[in-house]
Short mmCIF file of C-alpha atoms in Angstrom, two decimals:
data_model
loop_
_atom_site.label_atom_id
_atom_site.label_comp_id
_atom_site.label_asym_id
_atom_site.label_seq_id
_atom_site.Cartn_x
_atom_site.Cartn_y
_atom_site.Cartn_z
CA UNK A 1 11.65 0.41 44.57
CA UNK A 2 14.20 -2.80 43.81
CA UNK A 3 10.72 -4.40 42.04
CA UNK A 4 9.57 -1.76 40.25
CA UNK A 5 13.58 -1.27 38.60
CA UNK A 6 13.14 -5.02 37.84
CA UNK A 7 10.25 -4.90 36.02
CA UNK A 8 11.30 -2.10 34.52
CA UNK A 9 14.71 -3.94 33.09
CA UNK A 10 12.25 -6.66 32.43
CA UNK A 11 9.62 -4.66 30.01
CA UNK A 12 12.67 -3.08 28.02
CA UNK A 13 14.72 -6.28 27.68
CA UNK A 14 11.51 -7.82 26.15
CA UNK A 15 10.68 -5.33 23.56
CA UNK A 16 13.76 -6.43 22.32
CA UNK A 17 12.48 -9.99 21.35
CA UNK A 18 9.72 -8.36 19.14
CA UNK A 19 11.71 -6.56 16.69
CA UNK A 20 12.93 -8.83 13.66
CA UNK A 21 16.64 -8.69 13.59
CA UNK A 22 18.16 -9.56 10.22
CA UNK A 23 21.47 -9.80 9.51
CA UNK A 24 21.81 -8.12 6.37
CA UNK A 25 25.51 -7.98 3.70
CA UNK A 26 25.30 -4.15 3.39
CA UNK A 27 23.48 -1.51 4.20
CA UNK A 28 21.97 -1.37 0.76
CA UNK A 29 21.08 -4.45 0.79
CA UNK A 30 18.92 -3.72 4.24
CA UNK A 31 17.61 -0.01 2.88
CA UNK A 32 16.37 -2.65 -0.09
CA UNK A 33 14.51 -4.59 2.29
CA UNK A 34 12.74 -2.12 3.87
CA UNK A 35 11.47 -0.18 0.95
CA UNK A 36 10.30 -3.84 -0.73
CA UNK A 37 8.79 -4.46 2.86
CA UNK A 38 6.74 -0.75 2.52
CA UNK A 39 5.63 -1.48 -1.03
CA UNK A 40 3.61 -4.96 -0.60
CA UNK A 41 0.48 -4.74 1.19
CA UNK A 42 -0.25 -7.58 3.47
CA UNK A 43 -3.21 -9.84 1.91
CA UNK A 44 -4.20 -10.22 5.46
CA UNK A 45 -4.66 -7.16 6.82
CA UNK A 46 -6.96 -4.04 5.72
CA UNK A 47 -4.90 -0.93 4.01
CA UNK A 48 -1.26 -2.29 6.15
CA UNK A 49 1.69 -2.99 3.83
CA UNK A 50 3.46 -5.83 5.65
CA UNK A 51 6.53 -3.83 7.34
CA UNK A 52 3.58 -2.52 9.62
CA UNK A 53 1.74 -5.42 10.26
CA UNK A 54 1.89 -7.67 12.85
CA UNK A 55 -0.55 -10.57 11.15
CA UNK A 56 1.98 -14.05 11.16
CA UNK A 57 1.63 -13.90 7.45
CA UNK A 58 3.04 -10.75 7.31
CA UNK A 59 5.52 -12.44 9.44
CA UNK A 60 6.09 -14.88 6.40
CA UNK A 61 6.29 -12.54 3.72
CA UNK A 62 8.69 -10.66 5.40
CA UNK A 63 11.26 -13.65 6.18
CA UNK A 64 10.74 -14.62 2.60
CA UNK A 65 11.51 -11.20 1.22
CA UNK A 66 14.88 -11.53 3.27
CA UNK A 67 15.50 -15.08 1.67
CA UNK A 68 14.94 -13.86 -1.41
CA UNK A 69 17.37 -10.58 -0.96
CA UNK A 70 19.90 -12.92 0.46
CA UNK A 71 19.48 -15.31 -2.65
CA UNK A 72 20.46 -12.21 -4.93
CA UNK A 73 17.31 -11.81 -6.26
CA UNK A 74 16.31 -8.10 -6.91
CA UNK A 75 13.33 -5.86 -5.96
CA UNK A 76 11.77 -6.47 -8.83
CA UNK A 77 12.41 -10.57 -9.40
CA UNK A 78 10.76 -10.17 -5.33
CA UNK A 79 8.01 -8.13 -6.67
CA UNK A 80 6.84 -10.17 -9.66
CA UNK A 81 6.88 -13.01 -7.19
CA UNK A 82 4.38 -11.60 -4.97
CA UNK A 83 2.23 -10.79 -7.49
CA UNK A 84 2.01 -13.77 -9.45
CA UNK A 85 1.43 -15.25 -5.87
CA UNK A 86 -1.08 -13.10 -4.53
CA UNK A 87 -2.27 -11.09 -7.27
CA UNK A 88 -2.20 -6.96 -8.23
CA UNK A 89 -3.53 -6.83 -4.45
CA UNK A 90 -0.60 -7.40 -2.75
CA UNK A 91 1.10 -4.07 -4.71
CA UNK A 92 0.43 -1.15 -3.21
CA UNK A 93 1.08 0.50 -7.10
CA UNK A 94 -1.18 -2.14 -9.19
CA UNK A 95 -0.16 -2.36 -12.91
CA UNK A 96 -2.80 -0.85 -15.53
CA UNK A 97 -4.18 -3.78 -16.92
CA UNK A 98 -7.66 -4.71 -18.73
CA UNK A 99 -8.69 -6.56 -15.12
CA UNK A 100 -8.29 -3.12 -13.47
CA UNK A 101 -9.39 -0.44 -15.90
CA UNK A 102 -12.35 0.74 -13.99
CA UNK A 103 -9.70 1.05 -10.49
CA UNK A 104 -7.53 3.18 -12.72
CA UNK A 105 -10.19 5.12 -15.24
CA UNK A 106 -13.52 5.27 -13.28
CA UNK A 107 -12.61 8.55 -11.16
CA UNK A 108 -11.26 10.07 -14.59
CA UNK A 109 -14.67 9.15 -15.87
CA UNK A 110 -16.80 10.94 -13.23
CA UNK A 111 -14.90 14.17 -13.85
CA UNK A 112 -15.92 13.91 -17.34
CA UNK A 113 -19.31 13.35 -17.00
CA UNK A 114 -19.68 16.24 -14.25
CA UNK A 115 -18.08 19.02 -16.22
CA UNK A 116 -20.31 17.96 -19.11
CA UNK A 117 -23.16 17.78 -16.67
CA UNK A 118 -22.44 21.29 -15.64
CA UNK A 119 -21.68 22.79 -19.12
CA UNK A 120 -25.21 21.29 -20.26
CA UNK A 121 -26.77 22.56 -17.53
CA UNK A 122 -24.80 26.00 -18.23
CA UNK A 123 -25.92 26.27 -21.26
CA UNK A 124 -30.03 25.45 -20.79
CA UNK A 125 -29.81 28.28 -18.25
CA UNK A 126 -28.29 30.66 -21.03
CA UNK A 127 -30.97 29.63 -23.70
CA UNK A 128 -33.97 30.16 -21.60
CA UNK A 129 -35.53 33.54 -22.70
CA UNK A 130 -35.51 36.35 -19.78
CA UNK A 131 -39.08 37.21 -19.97
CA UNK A 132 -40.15 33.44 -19.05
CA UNK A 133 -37.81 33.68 -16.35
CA UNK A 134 -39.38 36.89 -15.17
CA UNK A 135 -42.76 34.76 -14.49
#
């Protein structure tokens, strides 16, 4: 029974040691960091923004958001930094650009050419006389 308390006080002391602990100037200043953290996506990682991923460079990007919040720098200044360093990708909330039209108009497109798929197809059915439909 002593062991098993031991290695219990063991396995909880070490989760400890894997959360990042940041010493932040406000509160603000750490609710800042976390919602910055939630908005880049990690370039490693598939569909993981980097406050949920455990990659080392997500690691990095993390520590250097904190440098950067600690420099004065706000979300945004942080923001266009990651992108002009890792491209829309790392945004979560890409800017509508000419690069990434299609990303932002395709699905708008496809609804377009379905309702007027459906509306031509409509309207064939209505034209067809009912005596040839009969046959």
């Amino acid at each position: 029974m002593k062991t098993f308390l031991i290695t219990l006080c063991l396995l909880v002391s070490f989760t400890n040691l894997a959360n990042e602990t940041y010493q932040f100037d406000s509160p603000e200043q750490e609710r800042l960091y976390r919602e910055i953290a939630n908005e880049l996506r990690c370039p490693k990682c598939q569909n993981q923004s980097i406050a949920d991923s455990d990659a080392p460079l997500s690691e990095d990007l993390r520590y250097l958001v904190y440098q950067k919040l600690k420099a004065g720098e706000n979300k945004q200044q942080i923001l266009q930094y990651m992108q002009d360093r890792y491209g829309d990708f790392v945004l979560y909330d890409p800017p509508i650009s000419p690069k990434n039209y299609v990303l932002w108009f395709m699905p708008l497109l496809v609804f377009i050419i379905i309702i007027i798929a459906l509306i031509a197809r409509v309207g064939r059915r209505e034209l067809q006389p009912e005596d040839e439909a009969e046959e």
